[in-house]
Amino acid sequence: MISGILIATCVVAGVGIVIVIGIILGIADMKLHVDVDEKEAAILEALPGNNCGGCGYPGCSGCAAAIAKGEAAVNQCPVGGAPVAATISEIMGVEASDSKRMVAFVHCGGDCENAQQQYEYNGVADCRLQMQAPGAGSKTCSYGCLGGGSCVSVCQFDAIHVVNGIAVVDKDECKACGKCIDICPRHLIDLIPYDAQESVACKSQDMGKLVNGYCKVGCIACHICEKNCPAGAITVENNVASIDQEKCTHCGTCVSKCPKKAIQAV
Ligand code: SF4
Ligand code: SF4
């Protein structure tokens, strides 16, 4: 009789414990449950997954979260370009905005033949270290490409290479992620439209007389391009020409008129 009561008590206690554990687990699940944002997941799926940070967010998941919250544009990912922007626009239910393809361009034409060297640099191939070398690099021009290839080392797309002492972008491979722009200690790289046909391959702010002394293709700020551009797309400021790609009509006048060949057909 007593053992029967004991068994019944144990069974009731056991059932009670199971119910209590169930309630605790249920509360814990409610507390710890993280809502999966379906839009965010779909956007992440649409992004290329390079995690390059070219969008300005820490990886694709950060970018996806920002787009889903409306804090970033549907074309925030420079790597995915227009096709990815179109997919994300659909997910977000907004109009796909025009996203012009951009590519990196190195504003320097001072290669081994064109630019004067102060000495031969045989140190580590790292532009930031080269900036610590005497004269802030081996080239006489203190604005030109150092050729150490720091930009090459950060490009995940094999789109930039050092050719004959200067960095050159392969525009068909470039995804405009901006990594090379961020690392270049000479601030020589900018994004230009993929369909740009002319760009100034110089950023020297030295006086023309000095530039003439150290680089065969450096801008001497003669203003010839500025005066001859029929679209008014060129301005010379701080001793260097620059092209407003929004105004440029690709007539090529500047390329043919520049006495220093500082404006390249790209
Ligand atoms: S573009 Fe800048 S980072 Fe690239 S090789 Fe030239 S100086 Fe170095
Ligand atoms: S014509 Fe050539 S050298 Fe003269 S300002 Fe223009 S880019 Fe510079």
PDB file of N, CA and C in Angstrom, residues 170-262:
ATOM      1  N   ASP A 170      42.896  46.795 -65.195  1.00  0.00           N
ATOM      2  CA  ASP A 170      42.206  46.072 -66.273  1.00  0.00           C
ATOM      3  C   ASP A 170      40.721  46.371 -66.071  1.00  0.00           C
ATOM      4  N   LYS A 171      40.197  47.292 -66.867  1.00  0.00           N
ATOM      5  CA  LYS A 171      38.847  47.791 -66.559  1.00  0.00           C
ATOM      6  C   LYS A 171      37.757  46.742 -66.729  1.00  0.00           C
ATOM      7  N   ASP A 172      38.031  45.722 -67.514  1.00  0.00           N
ATOM      8  CA  ASP A 172      37.006  44.678 -67.666  1.00  0.00           C
ATOM      9  C   ASP A 172      36.923  43.778 -66.434  1.00  0.00           C
ATOM     10  N   GLU A 173      38.010  43.701 -65.690  1.00  0.00           N
ATOM     11  CA  GLU A 173      38.016  42.872 -64.473  1.00  0.00           C
ATOM     12  C   GLU A 173      37.655  43.676 -63.225  1.00  0.00           C
ATOM     13  N   CYS A 174      37.832  45.000 -63.293  1.00  0.00           N
ATOM     14  CA  CYS A 174      37.608  45.848 -62.110  1.00  0.00           C
ATOM     15  C   CYS A 174      36.139  45.832 -61.691  1.00  0.00           C
ATOM     16  N   LYS A 175      35.904  45.672 -60.371  1.00  0.00           N
ATOM     17  CA  LYS A 175      34.544  45.656 -59.833  1.00  0.00           C
ATOM     18  C   LYS A 175      34.260  46.903 -59.000  1.00  0.00           C
ATOM     19  N   ALA A 176      35.190  47.863 -59.068  1.00  0.00           N
ATOM     20  CA  ALA A 176      34.999  49.142 -58.374  1.00  0.00           C
ATOM     21  C   ALA A 176      34.767  48.980 -56.875  1.00  0.00           C
ATOM     22  N   CYS A 177      35.424  47.989 -56.265  1.00  0.00           N
ATOM     23  CA  CYS A 177      35.224  47.776 -54.824  1.00  0.00           C
ATOM     24  C   CYS A 177      35.913  48.853 -53.991  1.00  0.00           C
ATOM     25  N   GLY A 178      36.886  49.551 -54.589  1.00  0.00           N
ATOM     26  CA  GLY A 178      37.522  50.680 -53.904  1.00  0.00           C
ATOM     27  C   GLY A 178      38.683  50.323 -52.996  1.00  0.00           C
ATOM     28  N   LYS A 179      39.053  49.043 -52.923  1.00  0.00           N
ATOM     29  CA  LYS A 179      40.160  48.643 -52.029  1.00  0.00           C
ATOM     30  C   LYS A 179      41.468  49.317 -52.444  1.00  0.00           C
ATOM     31  N   CYS A 180      41.736  49.347 -53.750  1.00  0.00           N
ATOM     32  CA  CYS A 180      42.989  49.945 -54.230  1.00  0.00           C
ATOM     33  C   CYS A 180      43.008  51.441 -53.919  1.00  0.00           C
ATOM     34  N   ILE A 181      41.849  52.070 -54.015  1.00  0.00           N
ATOM     35  CA  ILE A 181      41.749  53.516 -53.741  1.00  0.00           C
ATOM     36  C   ILE A 181      42.139  53.781 -52.286  1.00  0.00           C
ATOM     37  N   ASP A 182      41.617  52.945 -51.395  1.00  0.00           N
ATOM     38  CA  ASP A 182      41.869  53.149 -49.963  1.00  0.00           C
ATOM     39  C   ASP A 182      43.329  52.961 -49.587  1.00  0.00           C
ATOM     40  N   ILE A 183      44.002  52.024 -50.266  1.00  0.00           N
ATOM     41  CA  ILE A 183      45.364  51.699 -49.803  1.00  0.00           C
ATOM     42  C   ILE A 183      46.442  52.557 -50.444  1.00  0.00           C
ATOM     43  N   CYS A 184      46.155  53.169 -51.573  1.00  0.00           N
ATOM     44  CA  CYS A 184      47.207  53.910 -52.292  1.00  0.00           C
ATOM     45  C   CYS A 184      47.670  55.126 -51.472  1.00  0.00           C
ATOM     46  N   PRO A 185      48.931  55.120 -51.003  1.00  0.00           N
ATOM     47  CA  PRO A 185      49.383  56.239 -50.171  1.00  0.00           C
ATOM     48  C   PRO A 185      49.559  57.528 -50.968  1.00  0.00           C
ATOM     49  N   ARG A 186      49.561  57.400 -52.296  1.00  0.00           N
ATOM     50  CA  ARG A 186      49.700  58.609 -53.130  1.00  0.00           C
ATOM     51  C   ARG A 186      48.325  59.132 -53.592  1.00  0.00           C
ATOM     52  N   HIS A 187      47.274  58.466 -53.194  1.00  0.00           N
ATOM     53  CA  HIS A 187      45.898  58.882 -53.558  1.00  0.00           C
ATOM     54  C   HIS A 187      45.761  59.099 -55.062  1.00  0.00           C
ATOM     55  N   LEU A 188      46.268  58.127 -55.799  1.00  0.00           N
ATOM     56  CA  LEU A 188      46.306  58.262 -57.258  1.00  0.00           C
ATOM     57  C   LEU A 188      45.139  57.613 -57.965  1.00  0.00           C
ATOM     58  N   ILE A 189      44.340  56.849 -57.222  1.00  0.00           N
ATOM     59  CA  ILE A 189      43.316  56.053 -57.900  1.00  0.00           C
ATOM     60  C   ILE A 189      41.926  56.625 -57.606  1.00  0.00           C
ATOM     61  N   ASP A 190      41.159  56.781 -58.666  1.00  0.00           N
ATOM     62  CA  ASP A 190      39.768  57.239 -58.549  1.00  0.00           C
ATOM     63  C   ASP A 190      38.885  56.306 -59.356  1.00  0.00           C
ATOM     64  N   LEU A 191      37.587  56.385 -59.079  1.00  0.00           N
ATOM     65  CA  LEU A 191      36.635  55.670 -59.929  1.00  0.00           C
ATOM     66  C   LEU A 191      36.204  56.594 -61.060  1.00  0.00           C
ATOM     67  N   ILE A 192      36.202  56.055 -62.262  1.00  0.00           N
ATOM     68  CA  ILE A 192      35.676  56.796 -63.405  1.00  0.00           C
ATOM     69  C   ILE A 192      34.644  55.891 -64.092  1.00  0.00           C
ATOM     70  N   PRO A 193      33.732  56.454 -64.885  1.00  0.00           N
ATOM     71  CA  PRO A 193      32.761  55.578 -65.552  1.00  0.00           C
ATOM     72  C   PRO A 193      33.463  54.569 -66.466  1.00  0.00           C
ATOM     73  N   TYR A 194      32.905  53.370 -66.531  1.00  0.00           N
ATOM     74  CA  TYR A 194      33.473  52.328 -67.403  1.00  0.00           C
ATOM     75  C   TYR A 194      33.568  52.825 -68.843  1.00  0.00           C
ATOM     76  N   ASP A 195      32.583  53.630 -69.242  1.00  0.00           N
ATOM     77  CA  ASP A 195      32.580  54.082 -70.631  1.00  0.00           C
ATOM     78  C   ASP A 195      33.317  55.410 -70.844  1.00  0.00           C
ATOM     79  N   ALA A 196      34.057  55.879 -69.824  1.00  0.00           N
ATOM     80  CA  ALA A 196      34.895  57.074 -70.022  1.00  0.00           C
ATOM     81  C   ALA A 196      35.930  56.742 -71.094  1.00  0.00           C
ATOM     82  N   GLN A 197      36.248  57.718 -71.902  1.00  0.00           N
ATOM     83  CA  GLN A 197      37.230  57.454 -72.971  1.00  0.00           C
ATOM     84  C   GLN A 197      38.498  58.286 -72.844  1.00  0.00           C
ATOM     85  N   GLU A 198      38.480  59.262 -71.923  1.00  0.00           N
ATOM     86  CA  GLU A 198      39.666  60.086 -71.701  1.00  0.00           C
ATOM     87  C   GLU A 198      39.840  60.288 -70.201  1.00  0.00           C
ATOM     88  N   SER A 199      41.083  60.236 -69.731  1.00  0.00           N
ATOM     89  CA  SER A 199      41.327  60.545 -68.327  1.00  0.00           C
ATOM     90  C   SER A 199      42.743  61.098 -68.172  1.00  0.00           C
ATOM     91  N   VAL A 200      42.909  62.018 -67.231  1.00  0.00           N
ATOM     92  CA  VAL A 200      44.217  62.642 -67.027  1.00  0.00           C
ATOM     93  C   VAL A 200      45.088  61.702 -66.191  1.00  0.00           C
ATOM     94  N   ALA A 201      46.203  61.270 -66.782  1.00  0.00           N
ATOM     95  CA  ALA A 201      47.074  60.316 -66.087  1.00  0.00           C
ATOM     96  C   ALA A 201      48.167  61.054 -65.332  1.00  0.00           C
ATOM     97  N   CYS A 202      47.767  61.970 -64.495  1.00  0.00           N
ATOM     98  CA  CYS A 202      48.727  62.732 -63.698  1.00  0.00           C
ATOM     99  C   CYS A 202      47.988  63.393 -62.550  1.00  0.00           C
ATOM    100  N   LYS A 203      48.654  63.435 -61.388  1.00  0.00           N
ATOM    101  CA  LYS A 203      48.082  64.172 -60.251  1.00  0.00           C
ATOM    102  C   LYS A 203      49.103  65.124 -59.650  1.00  0.00           C
ATOM    103  N   SER A 204      50.174  65.376 -60.393  1.00  0.00           N
ATOM    104  CA  SER A 204      51.218  66.248 -59.860  1.00  0.00           C
ATOM    105  C   SER A 204      50.706  67.676 -59.716  1.00  0.00           C
ATOM    106  N   GLN A 205      50.970  68.251 -58.559  1.00  0.00           N
ATOM    107  CA  GLN A 205      50.584  69.646 -58.342  1.00  0.00           C
ATOM    108  C   GLN A 205      51.802  70.566 -58.427  1.00  0.00           C
ATOM    109  N   ASP A 206      52.923  69.990 -58.897  1.00  0.00           N
ATOM    110  CA  ASP A 206      54.122  70.823 -59.053  1.00  0.00           C
ATOM    111  C   ASP A 206      53.955  71.762 -60.244  1.00  0.00           C
ATOM    112  N   MET A 207      54.748  72.833 -60.255  1.00  0.00           N
ATOM    113  CA  MET A 207      54.749  73.770 -61.381  1.00  0.00           C
ATOM    114  C   MET A 207      55.237  73.035 -62.639  1.00  0.00           C
ATOM    115  N   GLY A 208      54.717  73.487 -63.786  1.00  0.00           N
ATOM    116  CA  GLY A 208      55.062  72.844 -65.054  1.00  0.00           C
ATOM    117  C   GLY A 208      56.552  72.705 -65.302  1.00  0.00           C
ATOM    118  N   LYS A 209      57.310  73.728 -64.892  1.00  0.00           N
ATOM    119  CA  LYS A 209      58.758  73.704 -65.127  1.00  0.00           C
ATOM    120  C   LYS A 209      59.392  72.499 -64.413  1.00  0.00           C
ATOM    121  N   LEU A 210      58.950  72.281 -63.183  1.00  0.00           N
ATOM    122  CA  LEU A 210      59.477  71.139 -62.408  1.00  0.00           C
ATOM    123  C   LEU A 210      59.063  69.817 -63.060  1.00  0.00           C
ATOM    124  N   VAL A 211      57.769  69.733 -63.405  1.00  0.00           N
ATOM    125  CA  VAL A 211      57.236  68.494 -63.996  1.00  0.00           C
ATOM    126  C   VAL A 211      58.004  68.152 -65.275  1.00  0.00           C
ATOM    127  N   ASN A 212      58.250  69.170 -66.095  1.00  0.00           N
ATOM    128  CA  ASN A 212      59.005  68.951 -67.335  1.00  0.00           C
ATOM    129  C   ASN A 212      60.363  68.319 -67.062  1.00  0.00           C
ATOM    130  N   GLY A 213      60.920  68.657 -65.896  1.00  0.00           N
ATOM    131  CA  GLY A 213      62.245  68.136 -65.559  1.00  0.00           C
ATOM    132  C   GLY A 213      62.253  66.682 -65.153  1.00  0.00           C
ATOM    133  N   TYR A 214      61.121  66.160 -64.651  1.00  0.00           N
ATOM    134  CA  TYR A 214      61.168  64.784 -64.142  1.00  0.00           C
ATOM    135  C   TYR A 214      60.198  63.798 -64.802  1.00  0.00           C
ATOM    136  N   CYS A 215      59.266  64.302 -65.620  1.00  0.00           N
ATOM    137  CA  CYS A 215      58.343  63.342 -66.238  1.00  0.00           C
ATOM    138  C   CYS A 215      57.982  63.766 -67.664  1.00  0.00           C
ATOM    139  N   LYS A 216      58.119  62.823 -68.572  1.00  0.00           N
ATOM    140  CA  LYS A 216      57.821  63.120 -69.983  1.00  0.00           C
ATOM    141  C   LYS A 216      56.323  63.273 -70.228  1.00  0.00           C
ATOM    142  N   VAL A 217      55.492  62.694 -69.343  1.00  0.00           N
ATOM    143  CA  VAL A 217      54.044  62.711 -69.593  1.00  0.00           C
ATOM    144  C   VAL A 217      53.250  63.363 -68.457  1.00  0.00           C
ATOM    145  N   GLY A 218      53.928  64.182 -67.664  1.00  0.00           N
ATOM    146  CA  GLY A 218      53.242  64.837 -66.554  1.00  0.00           C
ATOM    147  C   GLY A 218      52.529  66.107 -67.002  1.00  0.00           C
ATOM    148  N   CYS A 219      51.428  66.420 -66.362  1.00  0.00           N
ATOM    149  CA  CYS A 219      50.664  67.632 -66.681  1.00  0.00           C
ATOM    150  C   CYS A 219      51.465  68.869 -66.269  1.00  0.00           C
ATOM    151  N   ILE A 220      51.597  69.830 -67.214  1.00  0.00           N
ATOM    152  CA  ILE A 220      52.361  71.056 -66.924  1.00  0.00           C
ATOM    153  C   ILE A 220      51.436  72.261 -66.737  1.00  0.00           C
ATOM    154  N   ALA A 221      50.150  71.982 -66.647  1.00  0.00           N
ATOM    155  CA  ALA A 221      49.154  73.045 -66.382  1.00  0.00           C
ATOM    156  C   ALA A 221      49.213  74.171 -67.419  1.00  0.00           C
ATOM    157  N   CYS A 222      49.378  73.788 -68.679  1.00  0.00           N
ATOM    158  CA  CYS A 222      49.444  74.802 -69.750  1.00  0.00           C
ATOM    159  C   CYS A 222      48.053  75.310 -70.128  1.00  0.00           C
ATOM    160  N   HIS A 223      46.999  74.623 -69.699  1.00  0.00           N
ATOM    161  CA  HIS A 223      45.590  75.004 -69.947  1.00  0.00           C
ATOM    162  C   HIS A 223      45.124  74.767 -71.385  1.00  0.00           C
ATOM    163  N   ILE A 224      45.966  74.151 -72.224  1.00  0.00           N
ATOM    164  CA  ILE A 224      45.577  73.942 -73.629  1.00  0.00           C
ATOM    165  C   ILE A 224      44.317  73.072 -73.715  1.00  0.00           C
ATOM    166  N   CYS A 225      44.256  72.017 -72.921  1.00  0.00           N
ATOM    167  CA  CYS A 225      43.079  71.122 -72.931  1.00  0.00           C
ATOM    168  C   CYS A 225      41.831  71.883 -72.490  1.00  0.00           C
ATOM    169  N   GLU A 226      41.991  72.679 -71.447  1.00  0.00           N
ATOM    170  CA  GLU A 226      40.863  73.433 -70.887  1.00  0.00           C
ATOM    171  C   GLU A 226      40.301  74.411 -71.932  1.00  0.00           C
ATOM    172  N   LYS A 227      41.220  75.090 -72.638  1.00  0.00           N
ATOM    173  CA  LYS A 227      40.796  76.079 -73.644  1.00  0.00           C
ATOM    174  C   LYS A 227      40.168  75.406 -74.854  1.00  0.00           C
ATOM    175  N   ASN A 228      40.627  74.224 -75.193  1.00  0.00           N
ATOM    176  CA  ASN A 228      40.166  73.567 -76.421  1.00  0.00           C
ATOM    177  C   ASN A 228      38.990  72.609 -76.234  1.00  0.00           C
ATOM    178  N   CYS A 229      38.655  72.271 -75.002  1.00  0.00           N
ATOM    179  CA  CYS A 229      37.557  71.308 -74.800  1.00  0.00           C
ATOM    180  C   CYS A 229      36.226  71.956 -75.190  1.00  0.00           C
ATOM    181  N   PRO A 230      35.559  71.465 -76.242  1.00  0.00           N
ATOM    182  CA  PRO A 230      34.310  72.099 -76.681  1.00  0.00           C
ATOM    183  C   PRO A 230      33.162  71.915 -75.683  1.00  0.00           C
ATOM    184  N   ALA A 231      33.296  70.954 -74.791  1.00  0.00           N
ATOM    185  CA  ALA A 231      32.215  70.696 -73.824  1.00  0.00           C
ATOM    186  C   ALA A 231      32.450  71.414 -72.491  1.00  0.00           C
ATOM    187  N   GLY A 232      33.562  72.112 -72.378  1.00  0.00           N
ATOM    188  CA  GLY A 232      33.876  72.784 -71.105  1.00  0.00           C
ATOM    189  C   GLY A 232      34.025  71.789 -69.964  1.00  0.00           C
ATOM    190  N   ALA A 233      34.551  70.605 -70.284  1.00  0.00           N
ATOM    191  CA  ALA A 233      34.614  69.534 -69.282  1.00  0.00           C
ATOM    192  C   ALA A 233      35.929  69.492 -68.507  1.00  0.00           C
ATOM    193  N   ILE A 234      36.895  70.324 -68.925  1.00  0.00           N
ATOM    194  CA  ILE A 234      38.217  70.251 -68.278  1.00  0.00           C
ATOM    195  C   ILE A 234      38.510  71.524 -67.490  1.00  0.00           C
ATOM    196  N   THR A 235      39.017  71.320 -66.293  1.00  0.00           N
ATOM    197  CA  THR A 235      39.492  72.461 -65.497  1.00  0.00           C
ATOM    198  C   THR A 235      40.908  72.157 -65.027  1.00  0.00           C
ATOM    199  N   VAL A 236      41.697  73.198 -64.953  1.00  0.00           N
ATOM    200  CA  VAL A 236      43.063  73.048 -64.427  1.00  0.00           C
ATOM    201  C   VAL A 236      43.111  73.785 -63.100  1.00  0.00           C
ATOM    202  N   GLU A 237      43.337  73.024 -62.063  1.00  0.00           N
ATOM    203  CA  GLU A 237      43.424  73.601 -60.719  1.00  0.00           C
ATOM    204  C   GLU A 237      44.610  72.994 -60.012  1.00  0.00           C
ATOM    205  N   ASN A 238      45.269  73.761 -59.192  1.00  0.00           N
ATOM    206  CA  ASN A 238      46.454  73.281 -58.464  1.00  0.00           C
ATOM    207  C   ASN A 238      47.472  72.649 -59.412  1.00  0.00           C
ATOM    208  N   ASN A 239      47.620  73.260 -60.564  1.00  0.00           N
ATOM    209  CA  ASN A 239      48.627  72.837 -61.557  1.00  0.00           C
ATOM    210  C   ASN A 239      48.352  71.488 -62.204  1.00  0.00           C
ATOM    211  N   VAL A 240      47.117  71.031 -62.156  1.00  0.00           N
ATOM    212  CA  VAL A 240      46.825  69.745 -62.815  1.00  0.00           C
ATOM    213  C   VAL A 240      45.410  69.767 -63.414  1.00  0.00           C
ATOM    214  N   ALA A 241      45.303  69.174 -64.599  1.00  0.00           N
ATOM    215  CA  ALA A 241      44.001  69.140 -65.280  1.00  0.00           C
ATOM    216  C   ALA A 241      43.148  68.001 -64.736  1.00  0.00           C
ATOM    217  N   SER A 242      41.827  68.202 -64.778  1.00  0.00           N
ATOM    218  CA  SER A 242      40.917  67.091 -64.453  1.00  0.00           C
ATOM    219  C   SER A 242      39.691  67.196 -65.364  1.00  0.00           C
ATOM    220  N   ILE A 243      39.117  66.048 -65.641  1.00  0.00           N
ATOM    221  CA  ILE A 243      37.982  65.988 -66.565  1.00  0.00           C
ATOM    222  C   ILE A 243      36.701  65.701 -65.793  1.00  0.00           C
ATOM    223  N   ASP A 244      35.674  66.499 -66.037  1.00  0.00           N
ATOM    224  CA  ASP A 244      34.346  66.224 -65.482  1.00  0.00           C
ATOM    225  C   ASP A 244      33.674  65.226 -66.426  1.00  0.00           C
ATOM    226  N   GLN A 245      33.638  63.969 -66.002  1.00  0.00           N
ATOM    227  CA  GLN A 245      33.151  62.907 -66.896  1.00  0.00           C
ATOM    228  C   GLN A 245      31.662  63.056 -67.217  1.00  0.00           C
ATOM    229  N   GLU A 246      30.935  63.815 -66.381  1.00  0.00           N
ATOM    230  CA  GLU A 246      29.517  64.051 -66.669  1.00  0.00           C
ATOM    231  C   GLU A 246      29.364  64.954 -67.889  1.00  0.00           C
ATOM    232  N   LYS A 247      30.318  65.871 -68.055  1.00  0.00           N
ATOM    233  CA  LYS A 247      30.238  66.817 -69.177  1.00  0.00           C
ATOM    234  C   LYS A 247      30.941  66.303 -70.436  1.00  0.00           C
ATOM    235  N   CYS A 248      31.895  65.415 -70.258  1.00  0.00           N
ATOM    236  CA  CYS A 248      32.723  64.950 -71.384  1.00  0.00           C
ATOM    237  C   CYS A 248      31.869  64.273 -72.460  1.00  0.00           C
ATOM    238  N   THR A 249      32.127  64.670 -73.720  1.00  0.00           N
ATOM    239  CA  THR A 249      31.370  64.089 -74.842  1.00  0.00           C
ATOM    240  C   THR A 249      32.218  63.100 -75.640  1.00  0.00           C
ATOM    241  N   HIS A 250      33.403  62.811 -75.137  1.00  0.00           N
ATOM    242  CA  HIS A 250      34.310  61.828 -75.757  1.00  0.00           C
ATOM    243  C   HIS A 250      34.760  62.236 -77.158  1.00  0.00           C
ATOM    244  N   CYS A 251      34.957  63.541 -77.365  1.00  0.00           N
ATOM    245  CA  CYS A 251      35.403  63.983 -78.696  1.00  0.00           C
ATOM    246  C   CYS A 251      36.888  63.703 -78.902  1.00  0.00           C
ATOM    247  N   GLY A 252      37.630  63.553 -77.808  1.00  0.00           N
ATOM    248  CA  GLY A 252      39.055  63.208 -77.920  1.00  0.00           C
ATOM    249  C   GLY A 252      39.964  64.395 -78.195  1.00  0.00           C
ATOM    250  N   THR A 253      39.404  65.613 -78.205  1.00  0.00           N
ATOM    251  CA  THR A 253      40.223  66.805 -78.497  1.00  0.00           C
ATOM    252  C   THR A 253      41.382  66.934 -77.507  1.00  0.00           C
ATOM    253  N   CYS A 254      41.090  66.731 -76.224  1.00  0.00           N
ATOM    254  CA  CYS A 254      42.135  66.896 -75.203  1.00  0.00           C
ATOM    255  C   CYS A 254      43.286  65.913 -75.408  1.00  0.00           C
ATOM    256  N   VAL A 255      42.940  64.686 -75.792  1.00  0.00           N
ATOM    257  CA  VAL A 255      43.986  63.661 -75.989  1.00  0.00           C
ATOM    258  C   VAL A 255      44.928  64.113 -77.108  1.00  0.00           C
ATOM    259  N   SER A 256      44.340  64.653 -78.180  1.00  0.00           N
ATOM    260  CA  SER A 256      45.191  65.046 -79.303  1.00  0.00           C
ATOM    261  C   SER A 256      45.895  66.380 -79.049  1.00  0.00           C
ATOM    262  N   LYS A 257      45.305  67.270 -78.271  1.00  0.00           N
ATOM    263  CA  LYS A 257      45.909  68.604 -78.075  1.00  0.00           C
ATOM    264  C   LYS A 257      46.985  68.648 -76.994  1.00  0.00           C
ATOM    265  N   CYS A 258      46.895  67.777 -75.997  1.00  0.00           N
ATOM    266  CA  CYS A 258      47.839  67.854 -74.861  1.00  0.00           C
ATOM    267  C   CYS A 258      49.284  67.682 -75.345  1.00  0.00           C
ATOM    268  N   PRO A 259      50.110  68.699 -75.148  1.00  0.00           N
ATOM    269  CA  PRO A 259      51.494  68.617 -75.636  1.00  0.00           C
ATOM    270  C   PRO A 259      52.343  67.604 -74.870  1.00  0.00           C
ATOM    271  N   LYS A 260      51.868  67.195 -73.708  1.00  0.00           N
ATOM    272  CA  LYS A 260      52.633  66.248 -72.886  1.00  0.00           C
ATOM    273  C   LYS A 260      52.076  64.832 -72.936  1.00  0.00           C
ATOM    274  N   LYS A 261      50.998  64.656 -73.659  1.00  0.00           N
ATOM    275  CA  LYS A 261      50.330  63.339 -73.701  1.00  0.00           C
ATOM    276  C   LYS A 261      49.965  62.876 -72.275  1.00  0.00           C
ATOM    277  N   ALA A 262      49.564  63.859 -71.477  1.00  0.00           N
ATOM    278  CA  ALA A 262      49.179  63.539 -70.087  1.00  0.00           C
ATOM    279  C   ALA A 262      47.747  63.046 -69.998  1.00  0.00           C
TER     280      ALA A 262
END
